[in-house]
Coordinates of C-alpha atoms in Angstrom, one line a residue:
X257 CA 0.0 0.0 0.0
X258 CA 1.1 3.5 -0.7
X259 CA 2.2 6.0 1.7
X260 CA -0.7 8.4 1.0
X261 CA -3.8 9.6 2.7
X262 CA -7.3 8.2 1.9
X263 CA -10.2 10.4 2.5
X264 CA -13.4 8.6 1.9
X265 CA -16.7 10.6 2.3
X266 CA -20.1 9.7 2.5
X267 CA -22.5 12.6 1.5
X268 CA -25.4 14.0 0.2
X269 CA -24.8 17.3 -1.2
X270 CA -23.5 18.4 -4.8
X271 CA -22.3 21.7 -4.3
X272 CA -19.7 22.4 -1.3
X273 CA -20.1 26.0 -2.0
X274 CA -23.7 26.2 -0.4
X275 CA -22.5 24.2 2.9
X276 CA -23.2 26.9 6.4
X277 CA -19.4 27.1 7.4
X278 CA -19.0 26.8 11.2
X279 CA -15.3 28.0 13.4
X280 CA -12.6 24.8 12.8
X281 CA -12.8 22.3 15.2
X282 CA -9.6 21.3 16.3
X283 CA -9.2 17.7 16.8
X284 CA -5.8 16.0 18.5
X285 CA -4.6 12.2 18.1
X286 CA -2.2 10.9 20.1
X287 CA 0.0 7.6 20.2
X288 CA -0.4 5.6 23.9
X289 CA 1.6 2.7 24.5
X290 CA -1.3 1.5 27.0
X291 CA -4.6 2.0 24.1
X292 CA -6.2 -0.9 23.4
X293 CA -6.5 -3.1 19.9
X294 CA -9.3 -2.6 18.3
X295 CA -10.7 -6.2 18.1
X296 CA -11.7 -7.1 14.2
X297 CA -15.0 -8.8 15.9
X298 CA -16.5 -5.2 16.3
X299 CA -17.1 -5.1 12.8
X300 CA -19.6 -8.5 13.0
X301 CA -23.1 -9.4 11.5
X302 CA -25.8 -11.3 12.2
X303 CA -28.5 -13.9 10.2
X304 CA -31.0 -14.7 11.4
X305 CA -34.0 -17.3 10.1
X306 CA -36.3 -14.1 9.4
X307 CA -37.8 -13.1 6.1
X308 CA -35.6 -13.2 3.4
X309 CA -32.4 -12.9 5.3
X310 CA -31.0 -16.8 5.2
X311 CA -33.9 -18.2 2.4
X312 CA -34.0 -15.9 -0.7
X313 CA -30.8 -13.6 0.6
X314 CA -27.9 -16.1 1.4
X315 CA -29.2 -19.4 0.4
X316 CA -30.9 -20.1 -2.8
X317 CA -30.6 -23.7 -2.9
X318 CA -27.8 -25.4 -5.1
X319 CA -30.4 -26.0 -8.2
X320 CA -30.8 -22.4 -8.3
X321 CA -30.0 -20.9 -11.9
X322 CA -28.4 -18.0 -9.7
X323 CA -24.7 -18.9 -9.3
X324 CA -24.0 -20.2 -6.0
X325 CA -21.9 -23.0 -4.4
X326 CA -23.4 -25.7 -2.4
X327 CA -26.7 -23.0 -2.7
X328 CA -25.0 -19.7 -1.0
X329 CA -24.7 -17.3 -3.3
X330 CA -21.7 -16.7 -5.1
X331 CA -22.4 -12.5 -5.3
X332 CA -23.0 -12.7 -1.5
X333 CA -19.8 -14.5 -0.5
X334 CA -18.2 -12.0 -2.8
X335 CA -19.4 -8.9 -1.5
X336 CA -19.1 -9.9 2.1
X337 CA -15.4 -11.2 1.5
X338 CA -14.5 -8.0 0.0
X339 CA -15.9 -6.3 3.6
X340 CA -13.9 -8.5 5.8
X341 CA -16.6 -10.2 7.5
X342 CA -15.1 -11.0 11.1
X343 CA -18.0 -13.0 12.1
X344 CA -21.4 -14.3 11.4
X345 CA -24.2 -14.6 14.5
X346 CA -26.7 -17.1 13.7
X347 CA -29.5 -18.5 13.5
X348 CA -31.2 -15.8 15.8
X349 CA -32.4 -13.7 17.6
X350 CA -35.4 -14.7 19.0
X351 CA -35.3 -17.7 16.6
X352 CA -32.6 -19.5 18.5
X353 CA -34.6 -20.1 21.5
X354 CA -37.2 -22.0 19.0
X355 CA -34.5 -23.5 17.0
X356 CA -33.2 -27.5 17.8
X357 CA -30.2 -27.8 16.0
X358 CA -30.6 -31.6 15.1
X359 CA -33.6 -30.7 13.1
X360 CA -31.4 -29.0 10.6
X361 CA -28.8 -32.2 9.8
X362 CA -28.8 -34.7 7.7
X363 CA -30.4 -35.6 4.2
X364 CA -32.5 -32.1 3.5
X365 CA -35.7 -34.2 2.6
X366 CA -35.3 -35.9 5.9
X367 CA -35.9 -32.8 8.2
X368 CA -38.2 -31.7 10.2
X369 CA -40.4 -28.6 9.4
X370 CA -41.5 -26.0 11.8
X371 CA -43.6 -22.8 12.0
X372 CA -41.4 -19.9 12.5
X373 CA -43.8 -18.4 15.4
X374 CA -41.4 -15.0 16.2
X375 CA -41.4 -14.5 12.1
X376 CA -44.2 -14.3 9.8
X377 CA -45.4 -17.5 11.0
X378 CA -44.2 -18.8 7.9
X379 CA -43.2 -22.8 7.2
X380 CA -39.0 -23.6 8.0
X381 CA -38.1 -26.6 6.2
X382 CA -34.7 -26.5 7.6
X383 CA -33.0 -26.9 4.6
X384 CA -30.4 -24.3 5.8
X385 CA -28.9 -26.3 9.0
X386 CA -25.6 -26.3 10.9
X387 CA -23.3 -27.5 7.8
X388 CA -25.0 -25.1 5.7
X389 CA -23.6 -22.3 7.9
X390 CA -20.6 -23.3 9.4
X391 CA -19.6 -24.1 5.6
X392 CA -20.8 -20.7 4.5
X393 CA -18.6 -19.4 7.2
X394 CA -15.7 -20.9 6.3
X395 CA -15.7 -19.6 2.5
X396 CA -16.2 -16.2 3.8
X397 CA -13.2 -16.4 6.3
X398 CA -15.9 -15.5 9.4
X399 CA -16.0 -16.9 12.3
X400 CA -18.8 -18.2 13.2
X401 CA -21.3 -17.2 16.5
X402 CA -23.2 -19.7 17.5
X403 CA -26.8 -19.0 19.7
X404 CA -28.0 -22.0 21.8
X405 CA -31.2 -22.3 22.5
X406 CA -32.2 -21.7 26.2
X407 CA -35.9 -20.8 26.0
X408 CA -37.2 -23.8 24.4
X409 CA -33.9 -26.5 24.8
X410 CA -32.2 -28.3 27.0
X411 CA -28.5 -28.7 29.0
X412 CA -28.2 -31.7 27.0
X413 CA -28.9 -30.8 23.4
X414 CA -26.4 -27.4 23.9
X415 CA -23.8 -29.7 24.8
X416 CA -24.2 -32.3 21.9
X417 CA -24.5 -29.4 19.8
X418 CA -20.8 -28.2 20.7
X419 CA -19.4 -32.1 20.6
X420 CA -21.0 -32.5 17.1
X421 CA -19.3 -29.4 16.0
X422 CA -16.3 -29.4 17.8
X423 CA -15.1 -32.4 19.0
X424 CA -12.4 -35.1 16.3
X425 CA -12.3 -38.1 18.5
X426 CA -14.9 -40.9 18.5
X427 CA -18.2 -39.9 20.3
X428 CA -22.3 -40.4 19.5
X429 CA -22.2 -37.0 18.2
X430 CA -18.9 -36.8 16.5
X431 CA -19.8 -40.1 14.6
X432 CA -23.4 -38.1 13.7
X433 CA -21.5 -35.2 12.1
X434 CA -19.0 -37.6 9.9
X435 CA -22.0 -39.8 9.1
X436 CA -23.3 -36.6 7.5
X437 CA -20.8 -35.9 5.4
X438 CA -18.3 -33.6 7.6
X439 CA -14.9 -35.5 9.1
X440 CA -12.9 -32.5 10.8
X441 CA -14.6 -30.7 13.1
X442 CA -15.5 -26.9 12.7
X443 CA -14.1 -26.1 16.1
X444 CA -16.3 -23.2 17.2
X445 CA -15.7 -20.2 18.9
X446 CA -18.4 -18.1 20.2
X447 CA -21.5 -19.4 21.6
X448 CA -24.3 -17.2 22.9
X449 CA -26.5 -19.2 26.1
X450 CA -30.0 -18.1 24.9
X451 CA -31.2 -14.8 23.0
X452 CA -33.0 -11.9 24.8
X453 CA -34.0 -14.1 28.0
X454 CA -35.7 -11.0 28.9
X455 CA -38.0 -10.8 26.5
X456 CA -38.5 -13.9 23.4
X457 CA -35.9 -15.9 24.7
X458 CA -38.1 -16.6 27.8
X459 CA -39.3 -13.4 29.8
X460 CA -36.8 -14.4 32.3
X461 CA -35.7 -12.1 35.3
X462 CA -32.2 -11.5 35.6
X463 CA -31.7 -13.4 38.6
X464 CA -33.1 -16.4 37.5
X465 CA -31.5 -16.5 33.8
X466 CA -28.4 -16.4 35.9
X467 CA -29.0 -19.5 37.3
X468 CA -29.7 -20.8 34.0
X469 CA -26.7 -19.4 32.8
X470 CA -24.5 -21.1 35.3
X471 CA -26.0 -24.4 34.6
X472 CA -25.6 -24.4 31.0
X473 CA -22.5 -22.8 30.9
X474 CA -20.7 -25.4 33.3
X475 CA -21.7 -28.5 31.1
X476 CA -20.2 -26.4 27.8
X477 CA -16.9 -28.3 27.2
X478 CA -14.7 -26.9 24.8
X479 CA -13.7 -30.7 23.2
X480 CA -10.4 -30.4 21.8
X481 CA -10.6 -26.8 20.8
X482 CA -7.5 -25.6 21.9
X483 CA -8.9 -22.1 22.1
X484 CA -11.4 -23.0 24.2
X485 CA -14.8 -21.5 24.4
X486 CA -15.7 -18.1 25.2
X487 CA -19.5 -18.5 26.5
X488 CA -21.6 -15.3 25.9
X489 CA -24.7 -14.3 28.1
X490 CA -27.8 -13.2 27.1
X491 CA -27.5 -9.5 27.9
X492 CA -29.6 -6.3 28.4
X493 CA -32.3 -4.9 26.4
X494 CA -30.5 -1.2 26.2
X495 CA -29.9 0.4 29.8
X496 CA -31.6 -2.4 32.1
X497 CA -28.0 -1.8 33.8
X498 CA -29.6 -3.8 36.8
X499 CA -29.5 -6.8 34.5
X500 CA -25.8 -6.5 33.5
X501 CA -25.2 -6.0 37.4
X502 CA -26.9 -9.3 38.6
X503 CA -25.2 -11.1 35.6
X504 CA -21.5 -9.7 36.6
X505 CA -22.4 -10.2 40.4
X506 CA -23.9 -14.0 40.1
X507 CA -22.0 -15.7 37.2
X508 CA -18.4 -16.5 38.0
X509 CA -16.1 -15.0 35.6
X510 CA -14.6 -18.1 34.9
X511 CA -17.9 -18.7 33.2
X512 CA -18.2 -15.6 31.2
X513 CA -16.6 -14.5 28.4
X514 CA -18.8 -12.1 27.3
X515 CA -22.2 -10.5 28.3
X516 CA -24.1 -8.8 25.5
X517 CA -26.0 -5.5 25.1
X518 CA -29.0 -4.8 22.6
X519 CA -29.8 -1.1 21.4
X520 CA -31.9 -0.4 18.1
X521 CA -32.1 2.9 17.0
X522 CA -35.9 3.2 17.1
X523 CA -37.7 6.7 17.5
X524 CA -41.5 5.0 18.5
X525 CA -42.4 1.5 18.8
X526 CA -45.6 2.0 17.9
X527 CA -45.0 3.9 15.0
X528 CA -41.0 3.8 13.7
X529 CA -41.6 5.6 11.0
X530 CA -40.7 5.2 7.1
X531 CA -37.2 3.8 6.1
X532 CA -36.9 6.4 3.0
X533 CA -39.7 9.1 3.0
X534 CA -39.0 10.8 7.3
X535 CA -38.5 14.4 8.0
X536 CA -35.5 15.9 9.8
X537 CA -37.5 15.3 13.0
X538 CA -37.1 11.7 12.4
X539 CA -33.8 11.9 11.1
X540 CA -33.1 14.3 14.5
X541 CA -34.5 11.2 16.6
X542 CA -33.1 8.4 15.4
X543 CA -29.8 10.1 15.6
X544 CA -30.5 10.9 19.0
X545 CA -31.3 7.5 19.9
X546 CA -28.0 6.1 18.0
X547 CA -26.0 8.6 20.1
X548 CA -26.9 6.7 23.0
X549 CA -24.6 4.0 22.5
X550 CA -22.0 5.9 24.0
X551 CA -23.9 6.2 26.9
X552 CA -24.9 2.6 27.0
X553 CA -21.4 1.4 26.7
X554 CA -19.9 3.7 29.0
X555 CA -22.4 2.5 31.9
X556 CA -22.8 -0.6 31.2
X557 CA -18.6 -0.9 31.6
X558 CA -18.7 0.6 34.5
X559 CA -20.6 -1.6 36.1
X560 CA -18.8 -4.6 34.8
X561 CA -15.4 -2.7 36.0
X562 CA -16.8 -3.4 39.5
X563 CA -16.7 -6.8 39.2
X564 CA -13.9 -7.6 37.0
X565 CA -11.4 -4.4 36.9
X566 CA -9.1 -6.5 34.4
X567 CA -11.6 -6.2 31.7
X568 CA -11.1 -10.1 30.7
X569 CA -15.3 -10.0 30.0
X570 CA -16.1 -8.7 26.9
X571 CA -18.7 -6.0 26.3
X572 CA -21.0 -7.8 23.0
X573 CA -22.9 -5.9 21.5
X574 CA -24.6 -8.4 19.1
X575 CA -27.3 -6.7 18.1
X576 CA -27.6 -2.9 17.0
X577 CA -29.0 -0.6 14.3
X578 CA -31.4 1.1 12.7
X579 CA -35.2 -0.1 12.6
X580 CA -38.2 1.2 10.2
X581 CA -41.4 0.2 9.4
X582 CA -40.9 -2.2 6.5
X583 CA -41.6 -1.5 3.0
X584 CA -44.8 -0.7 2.0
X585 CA -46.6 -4.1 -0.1
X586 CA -44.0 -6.5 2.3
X587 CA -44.8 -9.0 5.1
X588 CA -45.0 -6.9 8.2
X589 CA -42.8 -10.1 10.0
X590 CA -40.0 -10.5 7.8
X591 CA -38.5 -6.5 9.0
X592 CA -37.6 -5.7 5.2
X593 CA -36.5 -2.1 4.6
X594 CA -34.0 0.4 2.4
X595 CA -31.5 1.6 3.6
X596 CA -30.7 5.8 3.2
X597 CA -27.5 7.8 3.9
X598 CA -29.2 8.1 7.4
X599 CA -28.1 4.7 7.9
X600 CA -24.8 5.7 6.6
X601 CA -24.8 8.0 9.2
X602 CA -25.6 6.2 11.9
X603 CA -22.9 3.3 11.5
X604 CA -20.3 5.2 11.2
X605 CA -21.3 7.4 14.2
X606 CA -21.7 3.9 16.4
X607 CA -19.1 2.5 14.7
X608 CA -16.3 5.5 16.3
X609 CA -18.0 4.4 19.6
X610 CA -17.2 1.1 19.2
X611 CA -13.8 2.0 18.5
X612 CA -13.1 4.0 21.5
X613 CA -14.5 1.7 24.1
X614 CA -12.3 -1.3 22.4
X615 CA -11.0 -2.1 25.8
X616 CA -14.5 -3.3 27.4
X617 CA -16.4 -3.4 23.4
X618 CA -14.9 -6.9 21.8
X619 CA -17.6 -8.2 19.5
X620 CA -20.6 -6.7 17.8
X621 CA -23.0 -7.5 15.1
X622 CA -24.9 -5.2 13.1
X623 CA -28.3 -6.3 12.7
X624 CA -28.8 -8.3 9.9
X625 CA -26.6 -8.7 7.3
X626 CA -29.6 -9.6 4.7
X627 CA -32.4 -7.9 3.1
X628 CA -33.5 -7.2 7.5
X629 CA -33.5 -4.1 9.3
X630 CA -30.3 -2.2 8.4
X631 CA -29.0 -4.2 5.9
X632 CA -25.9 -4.4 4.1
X633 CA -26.9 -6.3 1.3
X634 CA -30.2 -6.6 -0.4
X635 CA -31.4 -8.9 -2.8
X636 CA -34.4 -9.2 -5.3
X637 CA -34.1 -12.5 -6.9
X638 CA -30.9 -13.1 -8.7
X639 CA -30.5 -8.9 -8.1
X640 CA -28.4 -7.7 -5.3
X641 CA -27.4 -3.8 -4.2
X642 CA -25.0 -3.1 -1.3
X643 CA -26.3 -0.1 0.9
X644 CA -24.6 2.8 2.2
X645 CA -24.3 1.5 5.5
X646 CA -22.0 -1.3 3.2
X647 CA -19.7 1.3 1.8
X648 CA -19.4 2.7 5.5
X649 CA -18.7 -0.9 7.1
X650 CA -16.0 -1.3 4.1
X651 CA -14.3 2.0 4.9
X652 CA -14.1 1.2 8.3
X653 CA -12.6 -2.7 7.8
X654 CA -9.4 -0.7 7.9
X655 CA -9.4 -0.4 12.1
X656 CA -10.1 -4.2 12.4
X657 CA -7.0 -5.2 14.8
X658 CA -5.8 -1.8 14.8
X659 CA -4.4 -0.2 18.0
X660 CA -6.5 2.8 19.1
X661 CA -5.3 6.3 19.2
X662 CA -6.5 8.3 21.9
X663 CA -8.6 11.1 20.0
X664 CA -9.8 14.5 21.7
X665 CA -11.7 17.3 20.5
X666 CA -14.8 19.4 21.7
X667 CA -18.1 18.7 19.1
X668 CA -19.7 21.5 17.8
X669 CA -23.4 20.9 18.1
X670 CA -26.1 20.1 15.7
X671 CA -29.3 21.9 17.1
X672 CA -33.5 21.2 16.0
X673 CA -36.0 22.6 17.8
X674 CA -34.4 23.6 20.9
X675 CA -32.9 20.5 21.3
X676 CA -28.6 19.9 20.5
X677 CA -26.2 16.5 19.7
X678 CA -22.9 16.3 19.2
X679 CA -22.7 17.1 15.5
X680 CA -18.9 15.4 15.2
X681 CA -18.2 11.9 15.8
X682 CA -14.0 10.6 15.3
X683 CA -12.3 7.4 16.6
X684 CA -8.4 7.0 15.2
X685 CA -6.1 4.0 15.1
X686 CA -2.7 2.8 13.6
X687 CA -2.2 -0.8 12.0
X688 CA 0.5 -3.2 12.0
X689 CA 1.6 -1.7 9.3
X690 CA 2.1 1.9 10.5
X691 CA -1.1 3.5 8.7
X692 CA -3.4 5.7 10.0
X693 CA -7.0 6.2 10.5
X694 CA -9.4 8.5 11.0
X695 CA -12.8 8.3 11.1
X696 CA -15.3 11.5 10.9
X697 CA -18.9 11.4 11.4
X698 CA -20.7 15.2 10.9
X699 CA -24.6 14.0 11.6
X700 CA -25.6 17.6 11.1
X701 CA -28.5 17.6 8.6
X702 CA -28.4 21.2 7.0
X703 CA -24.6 22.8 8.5
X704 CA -20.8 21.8 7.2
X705 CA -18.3 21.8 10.6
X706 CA -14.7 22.5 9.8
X707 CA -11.5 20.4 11.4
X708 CA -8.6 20.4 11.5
X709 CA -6.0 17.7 12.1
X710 CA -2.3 18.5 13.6
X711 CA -0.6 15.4 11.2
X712 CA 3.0 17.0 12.3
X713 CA 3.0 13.7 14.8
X714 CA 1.6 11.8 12.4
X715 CA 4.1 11.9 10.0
X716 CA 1.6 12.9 7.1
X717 CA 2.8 14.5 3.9
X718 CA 1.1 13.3 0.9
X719 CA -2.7 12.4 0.6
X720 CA -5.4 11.7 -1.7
X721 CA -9.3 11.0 -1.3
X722 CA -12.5 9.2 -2.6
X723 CA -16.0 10.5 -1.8
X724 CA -19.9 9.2 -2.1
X725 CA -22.1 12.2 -2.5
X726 CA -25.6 12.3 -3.7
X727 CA -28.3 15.2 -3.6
X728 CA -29.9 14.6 -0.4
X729 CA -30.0 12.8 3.2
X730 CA -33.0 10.1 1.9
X731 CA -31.4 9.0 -1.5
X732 CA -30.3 4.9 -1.7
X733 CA -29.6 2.1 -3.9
X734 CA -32.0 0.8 -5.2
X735 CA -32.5 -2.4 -7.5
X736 CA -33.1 0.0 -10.7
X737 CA -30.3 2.3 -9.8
X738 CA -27.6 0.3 -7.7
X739 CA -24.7 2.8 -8.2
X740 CA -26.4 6.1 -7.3
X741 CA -24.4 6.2 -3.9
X742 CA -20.4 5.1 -4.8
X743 CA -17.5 6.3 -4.0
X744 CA -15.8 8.7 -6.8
X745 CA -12.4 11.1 -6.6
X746 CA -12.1 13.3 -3.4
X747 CA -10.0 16.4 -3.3
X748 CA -11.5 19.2 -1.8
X749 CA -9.2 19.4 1.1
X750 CA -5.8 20.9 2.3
X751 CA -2.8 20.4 3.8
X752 CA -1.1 23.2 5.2
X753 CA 2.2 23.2 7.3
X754 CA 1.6 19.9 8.7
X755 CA -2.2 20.5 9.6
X756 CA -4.9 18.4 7.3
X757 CA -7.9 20.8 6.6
X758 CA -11.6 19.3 6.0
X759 CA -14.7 20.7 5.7
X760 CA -17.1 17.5 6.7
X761 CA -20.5 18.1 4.4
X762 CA -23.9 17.5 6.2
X763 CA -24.8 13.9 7.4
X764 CA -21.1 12.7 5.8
X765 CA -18.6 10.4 7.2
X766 CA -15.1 10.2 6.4
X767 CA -12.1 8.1 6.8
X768 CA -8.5 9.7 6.6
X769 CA -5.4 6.8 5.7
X770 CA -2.0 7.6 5.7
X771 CA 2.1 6.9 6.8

């Protein structure tokens, strides 16, 4: 790779010249020996058996005319390859804790069919099953995250699960996975105990699902994996910080590898509001809501710093995003929506958070990779479009197993209606290779901000830039126009005397590279 600055921009206006100019914002990045890595999990997904995200999105079935290998599609293991998929969570969501894992093995005309209760209440034929995904994972290079089923399952049936998939010698289950075609063991990672227990996964109370946990977790062996397991709890719905508290205080941390957090970005339950066609009250919302991760994160750590001040649990957040009403003329159960430069937005803006919480934040998993919720990749038959929130994912692959650095600055603010938000969002980090990042977020619907970057330290001299712009905040791929938001030549910028000048456009994000 050159030694050169990449500025990659995310926009919506055509003309720079009519951006409101604000005073510079000065923003300082600094080396620590101490900063934590980045870990290249942060940058996860998540499929789960709803709507058209595994049946119709990744697996078409290996008679399909649409090219595929053994029925996942070709065009999707592409796309997600070139984004450096870290890890795939599956197969739920509130689907897991229906889901019995042996109904998905063996000869596909052979299995079991079930309603999907949680989804549409549409017929699974469990065509797609465990070798179907742990397969698909291993052509994509992801590791794979596994959810057990709590809700509806047993002790027993979790356990067989992780001998069938994980363990080479001779055992019932072992002989069960090589009988079906699969000799070496897939030798898997992460496994979540249960989904939501709160809520779908059983309406459990924290205190009890704790005892659950314990159970489960101590009959979890890790058969030969010389990695071990890292077990994952079921963790809060947004700030029920007393759940993460009676998790941390009741589960021995040799148990726990990781305790999860769910936030969606959701302006009224009732009444989400349209995916495309909202108002900058919407958009004003929704960015307020996605703001809140930093809070989120930053209590939610503290309470886990109580209990284990060495930070060896991880913070997962394994299920975040934006959510809509679906499309209009679509089944109301199967969460299908488009995805806008809002969305664009809003993952980078989460994605900085992330970044500078990497020493608690470990894993997390953008909800759902598939034609659901915030998408990166949509399909319409053998048509497929990447979204915004792709090319924003894509730009950001480059702080997977990065080292942070510590970033500083004070946001100007984006003001509606007598109400303000931090308009500027930044996380940094330096690779193994010595390159720098820098990650810019301006959520500001209507107002450019100016910064200004001392690259003196940085050992910048030479840069050069790509840039997605399109005429305004709601504009998207869609199946009849797939290129309308792509990244194009970038050079409105300047460096002078060792300080790297940007104006940020309105609802942009951009990520600086250089040596």
């Amino acid at each position: 790779m050159k030694n050169s600055f990449l500025i990659s921009c995310i926009f919506t206006f055509c003309s720079q010249a009519t951006f409101a100019q604000k005073e510079t914002t000065i923003i300082s990045v600094k080396s620590a020996s101490d900063a934590p890595t980045i870990n290249r999990n942060i940058y996860g997904h998540f499929a789960e058996h709803l709507g058209r995200s595994v049946y119709g999105g990744f697996f078409v079935g290996d008679t399909s005319k649409i090219p595929n290998t053994k029925g996942v599609r070709n065009d999707i293991i592409k796309a997600l390859k070139d984004l450096k998929i870290p890890n795939l969570r599956w197969p739920g969501g509130c689907f897991a804790d229906t889901y019995h894992w042996k109904d998905g093995i063996g000869p596909k005309e052979q299995r079991t069919t079930i309603v999907n209760q949680w989804w549409g209440g549409v017929t699974e034929d469990n065509s797609f099953g465990t070798h179907d995904f742990l397969n698909m994972c291993e052509l994509l290079g992801a590791e794979p995250y596994l959810s057990g089923n709590v809700g509806s399952g047993t002790v027993q049936e979790l356990s067989d699960w992780i001998q069938y998939t994980n363990f080479a010698g001779k055992s019932p289950m072992s002989d069960l996975r090589k009988k079906n075609g699969r000799t070496e063991p897939w030798k898997v990672t992460y496994w979540g105990i249960g989904n939501e227990a709160w809520g779908c996964g059983g309406n459990m109370t924290a205190d009890y699902y704790a005892g659950e946990y314990r159970k489960y977790a101590t009959f979890m062996s890790d058969w030969g994996n010389k990695e071990g397991l890292i077990r994952i709890a079921s963790g809060s719905n947004s700030s029920d910080y007393n759940w993460t508290e009676t998790l941390m205080k009741n589960i021995p941390l040799n148990l726990l590898g990781g305790i999860g957090v769910h936030h969606y970005s959701v302006i009224n339950w009732d009444k989400k509001g349209d995916a495309v066609d909202y108002t900058e009250e919407q958009y004003f919302k929704t960015m307020k809501e996605a703001l809140k991760m930093e809070e989120l994160v930053t209590k939610h750590s503290a309470i886990m710093d109580k209990y284990d001040p060495k930070k060896k649990v991880a913070m997962i957040v394994d299920e975040w995003g934006g959510w809509y009403d679906v499309e209009k003329g679509t089944n109301p159960g199967f969460l299908y929506q488009q995805n806008t430069l809002r969305d664009a937005v809003l993952a980078g803006a989460t994605l900085n958070i992330f970044n500078n919480h990497a020493d608690r934040v470990r894993m997390a998993n953008l909800a759902q990779c598939v034609n659901v919720l915030q998408a990166v990749i949509l399909t319409d038959k053998a048509k497929m479009i990447l979204t915004p929130t792709y090319h924003v994912m894509q730009l950001y692959s480059v702080h997977q197993d990065a080292k942070l650095l510590p970033i500083n600055f004070q946001s100007p603010l984006y003001s509606y209606n007598g109400e303000t938000l931090p308009a500027i969002s930044a996380s940094a980090s330096k690779d193994k290779n010595g390159l720098v990042h820098i990650s810019l977020v301006n959520i500001d619907s209507k107002n450019s901000n100016k910064v200004e970057i001392d690259t003196t330290e940085l050992g910048v001299k030479n840069f050069s830039g790509k840039i997605i712009t399109s005429k305004k905040i709601q504009d998207y791929n869609s199946f009849e126009n797939p290129g309308k938001i792509v990244p194009v030549a970038f050079k409105d910028f300047e460096n002078k005397k060792g300080k790297l000048e940007i104006t940020i456009p309105p609802f942009s994000v951009i990520v600086v590279e250089g040596k």
